[in-house]
Short mmCIF file of C-alpha atoms in Angstrom, two decimals:
data_model
loop_
_atom_site.label_atom_id
_atom_site.label_comp_id
_atom_site.label_asym_id
_atom_site.label_seq_id
_atom_site.Cartn_x
_atom_site.Cartn_y
_atom_site.Cartn_z
CA UNK A 785 154.36 84.85 79.74
CA UNK A 786 151.53 87.09 78.67
CA UNK A 787 149.52 88.94 81.31
CA UNK A 788 146.49 90.87 80.09
CA UNK A 789 144.90 93.03 82.75
CA UNK A 790 141.88 95.28 83.03
CA UNK A 791 141.97 97.90 85.78
CA UNK A 792 138.52 99.38 86.33
CA UNK A 793 136.66 101.64 88.73
CA UNK A 794 135.03 105.04 89.20
CA UNK A 795 136.69 108.01 87.56
CA UNK A 796 138.95 109.48 90.23
CA UNK A 797 139.84 106.18 91.92
CA UNK A 798 143.16 106.08 90.10
CA UNK A 799 142.75 103.06 87.83
CA UNK A 800 144.53 104.77 84.91
CA UNK A 801 147.53 105.35 87.16
CA UNK A 802 147.58 101.69 88.22
CA UNK A 803 147.70 100.65 84.59
CA UNK A 804 150.44 103.12 83.80
CA UNK A 805 152.52 101.96 86.76
CA UNK A 806 152.33 98.29 85.77
CA UNK A 807 153.08 99.21 82.15
CA UNK A 808 156.03 101.39 83.12
CA UNK A 809 157.36 98.79 85.57
CA UNK A 810 157.02 96.06 82.93
CA UNK A 811 159.02 98.17 80.49
CA UNK A 812 161.68 98.80 83.15
CA UNK A 813 161.95 95.05 83.73
CA UNK A 814 162.46 94.45 80.01
CA UNK A 815 159.02 93.11 79.08
CA UNK A 816 156.95 94.16 76.07
CA UNK A 817 154.07 96.34 77.20
CA UNK A 818 151.05 98.31 76.06
CA UNK A 819 148.49 100.51 77.84
CA UNK A 820 145.13 101.40 76.40
CA UNK A 821 142.74 103.73 78.23
CA UNK A 822 139.00 103.80 77.92
CA UNK A 823 137.97 107.31 77.12
CA UNK A 824 134.80 109.05 76.23
CA UNK A 825 132.47 111.78 77.35
CA UNK A 826 132.77 110.49 80.94
CA UNK A 827 133.34 112.69 83.96
CA UNK A 828 134.52 112.20 87.51
CA UNK A 829 132.31 109.58 89.08
CA UNK A 830 131.70 107.79 85.78
CA UNK A 831 133.39 104.50 85.01
CA UNK A 832 136.97 104.34 83.84
CA UNK A 833 139.16 101.47 82.81
CA UNK A 834 142.43 100.72 81.14
CA UNK A 835 143.79 97.63 79.46
CA UNK A 836 147.39 96.58 79.98
CA UNK A 837 149.45 93.87 78.32
CA UNK A 838 152.78 92.72 79.80
CA UNK A 839 154.37 90.04 77.67
CA UNK A 840 157.62 88.24 76.98
CA UNK A 841 156.81 88.46 73.25
CA UNK A 842 155.83 91.40 71.07
CA UNK A 843 152.37 92.69 71.96
CA UNK A 844 149.95 92.02 69.13
CA UNK A 845 146.53 93.37 70.13
CA UNK A 846 146.66 96.15 72.74
CA UNK A 847 142.94 95.64 73.28
CA UNK A 848 142.17 93.22 76.10
CA UNK A 849 138.95 91.32 75.64
CA UNK A 850 139.86 88.12 77.48
CA UNK A 851 141.88 89.32 80.49
CA UNK A 852 144.03 87.04 82.60
CA UNK A 853 143.37 89.41 85.50
CA UNK A 854 140.80 91.99 86.52
CA UNK A 855 141.32 94.59 89.23
CA UNK A 856 137.88 96.05 89.98
CA UNK A 857 137.58 98.94 92.41
CA UNK A 858 133.79 99.31 92.23
CA UNK A 859 130.71 97.21 91.59
CA UNK A 860 129.76 98.40 88.08
CA UNK A 861 133.28 97.53 86.92
CA UNK A 862 133.15 94.09 88.47
CA UNK A 863 129.72 93.41 86.96
CA UNK A 864 130.90 94.49 83.53
CA UNK A 865 134.30 92.85 83.29
CA UNK A 866 134.15 89.75 85.52
CA UNK A 867 132.48 87.65 82.78
CA UNK A 868 135.38 88.56 80.46
CA UNK A 869 138.04 86.99 82.69
CA UNK A 870 139.71 83.92 81.26
CA UNK A 871 139.49 80.47 82.90
CA UNK A 872 142.24 80.16 85.45
CA UNK A 873 142.39 83.95 85.71
CA UNK A 874 142.29 86.25 88.71
CA UNK A 875 139.80 88.81 89.98
CA UNK A 876 140.97 91.31 92.60
CA UNK A 877 138.03 93.32 93.91
CA UNK A 878 137.54 96.14 96.36
CA UNK A 879 135.53 94.43 99.12
CA UNK A 880 135.03 97.78 100.89
CA UNK A 881 132.62 98.80 98.14
CA UNK A 882 131.45 95.44 96.82
CA UNK A 883 129.53 93.22 99.22
CA UNK A 884 127.83 90.35 97.48
CA UNK A 885 129.62 88.34 94.83
CA UNK A 886 128.30 85.91 92.27
CA UNK A 887 130.28 82.68 91.91
CA UNK A 888 132.55 82.26 88.91
CA UNK A 889 133.92 78.93 87.77
CA UNK A 890 137.64 78.46 87.37
CA UNK A 891 138.53 81.98 88.43
CA UNK A 892 140.57 82.86 91.48
CA UNK A 893 138.98 85.65 93.51
CA UNK A 894 140.82 87.91 95.91
CA UNK A 895 138.89 90.23 98.24
CA UNK A 896 140.78 93.37 99.26
CA UNK A 897 139.17 95.90 101.62
CA UNK A 898 141.06 98.64 99.84
CA UNK A 899 139.07 101.65 101.06
CA UNK A 900 139.12 100.48 104.69
CA UNK A 901 142.87 99.94 104.63
CA UNK A 902 143.42 103.28 102.88
CA UNK A 903 141.33 105.03 105.54
CA UNK A 904 143.42 103.36 108.25
CA UNK A 905 146.52 104.67 106.48
CA UNK A 906 144.95 108.12 106.63
CA UNK A 907 144.22 108.81 102.96
CA UNK A 908 141.33 107.28 101.02
CA UNK A 909 143.01 108.20 97.73
CA UNK A 910 145.60 105.47 98.29
CA UNK A 911 143.01 102.65 98.00
CA UNK A 912 144.10 101.95 94.42
CA UNK A 913 147.65 101.19 95.55
CA UNK A 914 146.37 98.73 98.18
CA UNK A 915 144.53 96.82 95.46
CA UNK A 916 147.60 96.97 93.23
CA UNK A 917 149.77 95.51 96.02
CA UNK A 918 147.42 92.55 96.36
CA UNK A 919 147.37 92.02 92.59
CA UNK A 920 151.17 92.13 92.34
CA UNK A 921 151.67 89.69 95.21
CA UNK A 922 149.19 87.26 93.67
CA UNK A 923 150.57 87.37 90.13
CA UNK A 924 154.20 88.55 90.43
CA UNK A 925 153.87 90.23 87.04
CA UNK A 926 156.33 92.93 88.12
CA UNK A 927 158.11 93.57 91.41
CA UNK A 928 156.64 96.04 93.90
CA UNK A 929 159.99 97.83 94.04
CA UNK A 930 159.91 98.40 90.29
CA UNK A 931 156.42 99.87 90.64
CA UNK A 932 157.77 102.31 93.23
CA UNK A 933 160.60 103.22 90.84
CA UNK A 934 157.99 103.73 88.11
CA UNK A 935 155.96 105.89 90.48
CA UNK A 936 158.95 108.20 90.87
CA UNK A 937 158.98 108.67 87.09
CA UNK A 938 155.23 109.03 86.64
CA UNK A 939 154.56 111.29 89.64
CA UNK A 940 155.51 114.97 89.32
CA UNK A 941 158.39 115.76 91.68
CA UNK A 942 156.27 118.01 93.88
CA UNK A 943 154.27 114.93 94.88
CA UNK A 944 157.28 112.74 95.74
CA UNK A 945 156.52 113.30 99.43
CA UNK A 946 153.65 110.85 98.89
CA UNK A 947 155.92 107.95 97.94
CA UNK A 948 156.35 106.56 101.49
CA UNK A 949 152.54 106.41 101.85
CA UNK A 950 152.33 104.62 98.51
CA UNK A 951 154.97 102.15 99.65
CA UNK A 952 152.96 101.47 102.81
CA UNK A 953 149.75 100.96 100.85
CA UNK A 954 151.44 98.57 98.40
CA UNK A 955 152.85 96.59 101.34
CA UNK A 956 149.41 96.29 103.00
CA UNK A 957 147.98 95.00 99.72
CA UNK A 958 150.89 92.63 99.18
CA UNK A 959 150.26 91.09 102.60
CA UNK A 960 146.72 90.21 101.50
CA UNK A 961 147.70 89.03 98.04
CA UNK A 962 150.48 86.78 99.35
CA UNK A 963 148.08 84.75 101.48
CA UNK B 259 168.82 108.98 72.75
CA UNK B 260 168.40 105.21 72.89
CA UNK B 261 166.51 104.94 76.19
CA UNK B 262 162.97 103.63 76.00
CA UNK B 263 160.25 105.98 77.11
CA UNK B 264 156.57 105.29 77.52
CA UNK B 265 154.50 107.53 75.26
CA UNK B 266 150.98 107.90 74.02
CA UNK B 267 150.67 107.51 70.26
CA UNK B 268 149.56 111.11 69.90
CA UNK B 269 152.58 112.33 71.87
CA UNK B 270 154.90 110.18 69.76
CA UNK B 271 153.59 111.89 66.62
CA UNK B 272 154.18 115.32 68.14
CA UNK B 273 157.69 114.54 69.39
CA UNK B 274 158.49 112.87 66.07
CA UNK B 275 157.58 116.09 64.28
CA UNK B 276 159.84 118.08 66.61
CA UNK B 277 162.69 115.61 65.98
CA UNK B 278 162.13 116.02 62.23
CA UNK B 279 162.61 119.77 62.55
CA UNK B 280 158.98 120.79 62.28
CA UNK B 281 158.75 124.27 63.80
CA UNK B 282 155.30 125.29 62.62
CA UNK B 283 152.11 123.71 63.90
CA UNK B 284 148.59 124.89 63.18
CA UNK B 285 145.48 123.07 64.30
CA UNK B 286 142.09 123.09 65.89
CA UNK B 287 141.14 120.79 68.78
CA UNK B 288 139.15 117.62 68.20
CA UNK B 289 139.00 114.31 70.06
CA UNK B 290 140.76 111.84 69.84
CA UNK B 291 143.93 113.69 68.83
CA UNK B 292 143.97 116.54 71.34
CA UNK B 293 147.19 115.33 72.96
CA UNK B 294 149.03 116.44 69.80
CA UNK B 295 148.15 120.16 69.94
CA UNK B 296 148.45 120.04 73.73
CA UNK B 297 151.97 118.64 73.43
CA UNK B 298 152.86 121.10 70.67
CA UNK B 299 151.59 124.07 72.66
CA UNK B 300 154.14 123.15 75.33
CA UNK B 301 157.03 121.96 73.14
CA UNK B 302 157.01 124.49 70.29
CA UNK B 303 157.96 127.47 72.50
CA UNK B 304 160.79 125.36 73.98
CA UNK B 305 162.35 124.76 70.56
CA UNK B 306 161.65 128.23 69.18
CA UNK B 307 158.78 127.09 67.00
CA UNK B 308 155.27 128.35 66.37
CA UNK B 309 152.15 126.78 67.85
CA UNK B 310 148.97 128.43 66.73
CA UNK B 311 145.44 127.33 67.50
CA UNK B 312 143.43 128.31 64.45
CA UNK B 313 139.83 129.47 64.60
CA UNK B 314 138.75 126.45 62.59
CA UNK B 315 140.12 123.54 60.60
CA UNK B 316 139.50 125.51 57.40
CA UNK B 317 141.79 128.25 58.68
CA UNK B 318 144.31 125.74 60.09
CA UNK B 319 144.61 123.99 56.74
CA UNK B 320 145.24 127.27 54.95
CA UNK B 321 147.81 128.34 57.55
CA UNK B 322 149.66 125.15 56.66
CA UNK B 323 149.42 126.20 53.00
CA UNK B 324 150.97 129.56 53.85
CA UNK B 325 153.84 128.19 55.92
CA UNK B 326 154.55 125.51 53.30
CA UNK B 327 154.78 128.25 50.62
CA UNK B 328 157.56 129.80 52.68
CA UNK B 329 159.39 126.46 52.76
CA UNK B 330 158.74 125.73 56.46
CA UNK B 331 158.47 122.22 57.86
CA UNK B 332 154.83 122.37 58.83
CA UNK B 333 152.20 120.05 60.19
CA UNK B 334 148.56 119.99 61.15
CA UNK B 335 146.68 117.23 62.90
CA UNK B 336 142.99 116.53 63.24
CA UNK B 337 140.38 113.80 63.25
CA UNK B 338 137.88 112.80 60.59
CA UNK B 339 135.34 115.70 60.57
CA UNK B 340 138.20 118.19 60.89
CA UNK B 341 140.09 116.59 58.02
CA UNK B 342 136.95 116.92 55.87
CA UNK B 343 137.00 120.66 56.53
CA UNK B 344 140.64 120.84 55.39
CA UNK B 345 140.07 119.22 52.00
CA UNK B 346 140.10 122.51 50.09
CA UNK B 347 143.55 123.41 51.41
CA UNK B 348 144.79 119.85 50.84
CA UNK B 349 143.74 119.90 47.18
CA UNK B 350 145.34 123.35 46.73
CA UNK B 351 148.59 122.17 48.33
CA UNK B 352 148.65 119.07 46.15
CA UNK B 353 148.05 121.31 43.13
CA UNK B 354 150.70 123.83 44.17
CA UNK B 355 153.09 120.95 45.04
CA UNK B 356 153.71 121.99 48.61
CA UNK B 357 155.36 119.73 51.19
CA UNK B 358 153.50 119.32 54.47
CA UNK B 359 152.52 116.61 56.92
CA UNK B 360 148.87 115.96 57.75
CA UNK B 361 147.77 113.60 60.50
CA UNK B 362 144.31 112.05 60.67
CA UNK B 363 143.56 110.20 63.92
CA UNK B 364 140.42 108.63 62.54
CA UNK B 365 137.17 108.39 64.50
CA UNK B 366 133.90 106.73 63.59
CA UNK B 367 131.75 108.41 60.93
CA UNK B 368 130.03 109.49 58.79
CA UNK B 369 129.20 113.02 59.88
CA UNK B 370 130.17 114.07 63.36
CA UNK B 371 130.09 110.34 64.17
CA UNK B 372 131.66 109.28 67.44
CA UNK B 373 135.04 109.55 69.13
CA UNK B 374 136.17 105.92 69.14
CA UNK B 375 138.69 104.56 66.68
CA UNK B 376 137.79 103.66 63.09
CA UNK B 377 139.35 103.25 59.65
CA UNK B 378 136.50 104.65 57.63
CA UNK B 379 138.54 107.52 56.11
CA UNK B 380 140.54 105.16 53.86
CA UNK B 381 138.76 106.30 50.69
CA UNK B 382 139.08 109.97 51.64
CA UNK B 383 142.81 109.61 52.32
CA UNK B 384 143.80 107.41 49.38
CA UNK B 385 141.31 108.22 46.61
CA UNK B 386 141.05 111.97 46.73
CA UNK B 387 138.99 113.62 49.43
CA UNK B 388 139.46 117.00 47.86
CA UNK B 389 138.81 117.83 44.20
CA UNK B 390 141.08 117.24 41.24
CA UNK B 391 143.45 114.54 40.04
CA UNK B 392 145.84 114.39 42.94
CA UNK B 393 147.43 111.94 45.37
CA UNK B 394 148.64 112.12 48.93
CA UNK B 395 151.35 109.81 50.16
CA UNK B 396 149.44 107.95 52.89
CA UNK B 397 151.30 106.05 55.61
CA UNK B 398 149.54 103.76 58.11
CA UNK B 399 151.51 103.06 61.31
CA UNK B 400 150.43 100.24 63.62
CA UNK B 401 152.47 100.91 66.76
CA UNK B 402 153.50 103.91 68.80
CA UNK B 403 157.10 103.51 67.64
CA UNK B 404 155.95 103.49 64.04
CA UNK B 405 153.78 106.57 64.62
CA UNK B 406 156.94 108.40 65.60
CA UNK B 407 159.25 106.93 62.96
CA UNK B 408 156.83 107.40 60.07
CA UNK B 409 156.01 110.96 61.15
CA UNK B 410 159.73 111.78 61.05
CA UNK B 411 160.06 110.18 57.64
CA UNK B 412 156.91 111.86 56.36
CA UNK B 413 158.63 115.25 56.50
CA UNK B 414 161.48 114.00 54.31
CA UNK B 415 159.09 112.37 51.83
CA UNK B 416 157.08 115.58 51.64
CA UNK B 417 160.23 117.57 50.83
CA UNK B 418 161.64 115.03 48.37
CA UNK B 419 158.46 114.85 46.30
CA UNK B 420 157.03 118.31 47.08
CA UNK B 421 153.80 116.63 48.07
CA UNK B 422 151.53 116.53 51.13
CA UNK B 423 151.99 113.34 53.18
CA UNK B 424 149.25 112.00 55.42
CA UNK B 425 149.71 109.83 58.49
CA UNK B 426 146.52 107.78 58.82
CA UNK B 427 146.11 106.58 62.40
CA UNK B 428 143.07 105.93 64.53
CA UNK B 429 141.87 106.68 68.04
CA UNK B 430 143.30 103.46 69.47
CA UNK B 431 146.79 104.15 68.15
CA UNK B 432 146.55 107.76 69.27
CA UNK B 433 145.42 106.98 72.80
CA UNK B 434 147.49 103.89 73.60
CA UNK B 435 150.89 103.93 75.29
CA UNK B 436 153.86 101.83 74.25
CA UNK B 437 157.61 102.09 74.76
CA UNK B 438 159.35 104.28 72.20
CA UNK B 439 163.00 104.75 71.36
CA UNK B 440 163.71 108.31 70.25
CA UNK B 441 166.01 107.97 67.27
CA UNK B 442 168.26 110.56 65.71
CA UNK B 443 167.03 111.38 62.24
CA UNK B 444 169.24 109.88 59.58
CA UNK B 445 170.60 112.72 57.47
CA UNK B 446 169.63 112.60 53.84
CA UNK B 447 170.21 115.07 51.06
CA UNK B 448 167.03 116.99 50.46
CA UNK B 449 166.43 119.15 47.42
CA UNK B 450 166.88 122.87 48.22
CA UNK B 451 163.58 124.77 48.36
CA UNK B 452 164.45 127.19 45.58
CA UNK B 453 160.74 127.59 44.86
CA UNK B 454 159.84 128.97 48.31
CA UNK B 455 158.38 132.48 48.61
CA UNK B 456 160.81 133.93 51.11
CA UNK B 457 161.65 137.25 49.48
CA UNK B 458 162.84 137.75 45.89
CA UNK B 459 165.77 140.06 46.58
CA UNK B 460 168.49 139.32 44.02
CA UNK B 461 166.50 136.73 42.06
CA UNK B 462 163.40 136.48 39.91
CA UNK B 463 160.23 136.21 42.00
CA UNK B 464 158.69 132.85 42.85
CA UNK B 465 154.98 132.42 42.42
CA UNK B 466 153.09 129.59 44.09
CA UNK B 467 149.57 129.03 42.90
CA UNK B 468 147.19 126.21 42.09
CA UNK B 469 145.35 128.39 39.55
CA UNK B 470 146.05 127.60 35.88
CA UNK B 471 143.31 129.02 33.67
CA UNK B 472 144.83 127.90 30.39
CA UNK B 473 143.61 124.30 29.94
CA UNK B 474 146.68 123.39 27.91
CA UNK B 475 148.93 124.56 30.70
CA UNK B 476 146.78 122.84 33.32
CA UNK B 477 146.90 119.58 31.37
CA UNK B 478 150.69 119.86 31.20
CA UNK B 479 150.77 120.45 34.95
CA UNK B 480 148.58 117.40 35.51
CA UNK B 481 150.82 115.24 33.34
CA UNK B 482 153.82 116.38 35.37
CA UNK B 483 151.96 115.52 38.57
CA UNK B 484 151.11 112.08 37.21
CA UNK B 485 154.75 111.52 36.35
CA UNK B 486 155.65 112.38 39.92
CA UNK B 487 152.97 110.03 41.27
CA UNK B 488 154.38 107.27 39.06
CA UNK B 489 157.83 107.91 40.54
CA UNK B 490 156.42 107.72 44.08
CA UNK B 491 154.64 104.48 43.17
CA UNK B 492 157.94 103.03 41.96
CA UNK B 493 159.92 104.17 44.99
CA UNK B 494 157.73 104.27 48.07
CA UNK B 495 155.68 101.07 48.32
CA UNK B 496 155.89 99.74 51.87
CA UNK B 497 154.44 96.72 53.66
CA UNK B 498 155.31 94.10 56.25
CA UNK B 499 154.29 90.47 56.61
CA UNK B 500 153.80 88.11 59.54
CA UNK B 501 153.94 84.34 59.04
CA UNK B 502 152.85 84.88 55.46
CA UNK B 503 155.31 82.56 53.69
CA UNK B 504 153.40 79.31 54.37
CA UNK B 505 149.99 80.88 55.03
CA UNK B 506 146.95 79.19 53.53
CA UNK B 507 144.73 81.98 54.78
CA UNK B 508 146.29 85.39 54.18
CA UNK B 509 144.87 88.24 56.23
CA UNK B 510 145.23 91.77 54.87
CA UNK B 511 144.92 94.56 57.42
CA UNK B 512 146.56 97.85 58.36
CA UNK B 513 146.93 99.92 61.53
CA UNK B 514 144.98 98.73 64.56
CA UNK B 515 143.20 96.05 62.53
CA UNK B 516 146.60 94.55 61.73
CA UNK B 517 147.44 94.30 65.44
CA UNK B 518 144.16 92.48 66.06
CA UNK B 519 144.71 90.29 63.01
CA UNK B 520 148.15 89.31 64.28
CA UNK B 521 146.67 88.17 67.61
CA UNK B 522 144.07 86.15 65.68
CA UNK B 523 146.81 84.59 63.55
CA UNK B 524 148.65 83.43 66.71
CA UNK B 525 145.41 81.85 67.97
CA UNK B 526 144.82 80.20 64.58
CA UNK B 527 148.36 78.80 64.46
CA UNK B 528 147.86 77.31 67.97
CA UNK B 529 144.91 75.44 66.45
CA UNK B 530 146.96 74.22 63.51
CA UNK B 531 145.54 76.68 61.00
CA UNK B 532 148.12 78.24 58.72
CA UNK B 533 147.24 81.92 58.78
CA UNK B 534 149.47 84.89 58.01
CA UNK B 535 149.34 88.64 57.61
CA UNK B 536 150.06 91.13 54.86
CA UNK B 537 150.11 94.66 56.31
CA UNK B 538 150.24 97.58 53.89
CA UNK B 539 152.23 100.42 55.47
CA UNK B 540 151.88 102.75 52.49
CA UNK B 541 148.16 102.88 51.69
CA UNK B 542 149.06 105.10 48.77
CA UNK B 543 151.03 103.94 46.93
CA UNK B 544 149.26 100.64 47.67
CA UNK B 545 151.49 97.52 47.44
CA UNK B 546 149.47 95.93 44.61
CA UNK B 547 152.25 93.79 43.08
CA UNK B 548 153.68 92.44 46.34
CA UNK B 549 150.24 91.62 47.69
CA UNK B 550 149.40 89.78 44.47
CA UNK B 551 152.55 87.66 44.63
CA UNK B 552 152.05 86.72 48.29
CA UNK B 553 148.30 86.19 47.96
CA UNK B 554 148.79 83.79 45.04
CA UNK B 555 150.94 81.70 47.36
CA UNK B 556 147.96 81.29 49.71
CA UNK B 557 144.56 79.67 49.18
CA UNK B 558 142.31 82.48 50.31
CA UNK B 559 142.45 86.07 51.46
CA UNK B 560 140.64 87.68 54.40
CA UNK B 561 140.56 91.46 54.57
CA UNK B 562 139.96 92.87 58.06
CA UNK B 563 138.97 96.50 58.46
CA UNK B 564 137.36 98.95 60.85
CA UNK B 565 135.38 100.26 57.88
CA UNK B 566 132.70 98.72 55.74
CA UNK B 567 134.82 97.52 52.86
CA UNK B 568 137.15 100.28 51.70
CA UNK B 569 140.67 98.86 51.51
CA UNK B 570 139.19 95.62 50.15
CA UNK B 571 138.71 97.43 46.82
CA UNK B 572 142.48 97.79 46.53
CA UNK B 573 142.94 94.19 47.65
CA UNK B 574 140.62 93.11 44.81
CA UNK B 575 142.51 95.29 42.33
CA UNK B 576 145.74 93.66 43.46
CA UNK B 577 144.58 90.05 43.25
CA UNK B 578 142.22 90.47 40.27
CA UNK B 579 140.19 87.36 40.99
CA UNK B 580 143.28 85.19 41.50
CA UNK B 581 142.06 84.06 44.94
CA UNK B 582 138.76 84.22 46.83
CA UNK B 583 138.66 87.37 48.96
CA UNK B 584 136.68 87.38 52.21
CA UNK B 585 135.84 90.28 54.46
CA UNK B 586 135.38 90.95 58.15
CA UNK B 587 134.79 94.32 59.79
CA UNK B 588 133.48 96.23 62.75
CA UNK B 589 132.58 99.88 62.27
CA UNK B 590 131.33 103.01 63.95
CA UNK B 591 134.08 102.96 66.57
CA UNK B 592 133.79 99.24 67.38
CA UNK B 593 136.96 97.20 67.07
CA UNK B 594 137.11 93.57 65.95
CA UNK B 595 138.36 91.23 68.67
CA UNK B 596 141.02 88.60 67.94
CA UNK B 597 138.41 85.90 68.68
CA UNK B 598 135.94 87.33 66.17
CA UNK B 599 138.65 87.32 63.51
CA UNK B 600 139.67 83.79 64.49
CA UNK B 601 136.05 82.65 64.15
CA UNK B 602 135.98 84.11 60.65
CA UNK B 603 139.24 82.34 59.75
CA UNK B 604 137.81 79.06 61.05
CA UNK B 605 134.53 79.58 59.18
CA UNK B 606 136.10 80.17 55.78
CA UNK B 607 138.60 77.33 56.27
CA UNK B 608 135.81 74.91 57.24
CA UNK B 609 133.70 75.92 54.28
CA UNK B 610 136.72 75.29 52.10
CA UNK B 611 136.36 78.61 50.31
#
C-alpha cells in the first residue's frame, strides 16, 4: 500500500493540519510516513498545500508529483493539482466553493459541501475536517479514531475543548465519503 | 527514549544538538532553516544553555569561534547566503583547529537566490569556501532521522579531529516531517580539551590563533593539517547503497536527490531495468574507492543532483573514465521528479551508452 496525497487550499483553511493529522495517524498505525509542506513568501489567503505519503514500505521520495488522492478545498488548488492525479485516483473537492467541474478520465470524484456543513455545525473553520472525513471514508488510509487521537497530540491542550466539534465534522464527512 | 515522534528536519537537527550536549547556539535568521533558531531559543534556556541571535552571520560565525576556543560544544546554522558570510570564521576555525558544528540548509543560488531547496553549495562545502588549504568534514543526511543522528555524531567527530564539521542539508529535508526515534548518545572516549582557553591558573597559558607569520612554521602547520585530513579520509568515509549489487545503471546521488533517485529506481525495476543507487553520506571525505569498485560492476553511471554538475566532478575522479558517466539535474530550487529521472535512465539504456 502506498497512498500519496496532496492537501491544498487557501492559506488559513487548515490544509497543513489535515496533512499533519494523516501523517501522525499513519505513524501511530505503524505505517511509514512523510509530510512535506509548500512554503514560500505566501500569506493568509494565498495558496497552501502539503504532500503526504503513507506507505507499507520505506518512503523514498517525500515529494508527491503523481498523487493517488487530492483533497482540494478551493478552486485554484483543484485547477492546479487535478491534472496531477494518477489514473484510478481520487479527488475530494469542496463543492461549497467550487461549482463547475471539468471531466477527468479514470479518476473518482467526490463532492463535499464542506463549508456548508461546517456552517451548519456552527464553525466555518471546521470545513477542513469535513473534507478529511470524506477522504478517510473513501480511502480508509487511516481510521478516523486514530486521526482524533492524533488531533489530541497535535492540538495544544487549551484547544482540546474543540475535539468534540472535530469529531462531529469528521463524522459528517465520513457519511458522504462512505456513500 | 524509543518512542517515535513526528519532527520537522530542522527541529530534528536542533534536538539532536541538544542530545549531543550542545549548550551554545549562535545564529542569524534565514529561510529555510528558521525552525532551528526558533527551536533553540525555546530549548536552550530549558537545558541551561545559551541561545544568542547575532547581529549578522559574520558575527554569528565569530561567536562560534569564540565559544569553540573555550572548548564549548557549539553550533550555528544558516542557509546558503548566510554560510557565505561565515566563510572567514570557518577558515579561521579550520586553521586554529577548533571543533564546531555548522549546518547549511541549502537554498537555490547564486546570490540571494530563492528559498526552495537546492544542492548548489557542494563545491563551497567540500572544496574550500573560505581561503587556505583546509577541509571540513561534510555529512549529507537524506532523512529526518539521519539529520538528527548525523548532527549528534558531528559533535563527536568535531571533538575527535579538532575540526569543523558541516551538515549539508537542503530546504526539503529541513521542512519535511518524518518519524524520528530519539536515541541516547553512545558514549565514546573523547580527547580532553587541554588546549581550550578557559583560564591558565596553575598551567602554562594556551594560545589559539590561526596567525603564523613565519612561513616555515605555517608550512609545518599545513603539513600537520594534511596529515589529519589523511587520517579522516582513512577513517570516516561513509556511504549507503540501494539495489546496487546487480545494477546495470548505477545512480549516484546524495540528500534529497537520493530519495528521488530511489523512487526512480523502484519504477525502473518494475519495468525490468536493473538500476541501483550509490549514496555518499560523507561528501568529504568522498567515498572514491568504494564508488569506483561498485561503479565498475555496473555498465553506466548516472549522477543526479540539484546543482549544475558539482558532485559529478568527484564521481569522475572516482571512476577515472572506467565507465560512461551521465548527468541529470534540476536547479534553482526545482527538484527532479522520480519520473524525470526514470526517463533519463530509460534514455541512456535505450541508447546503449
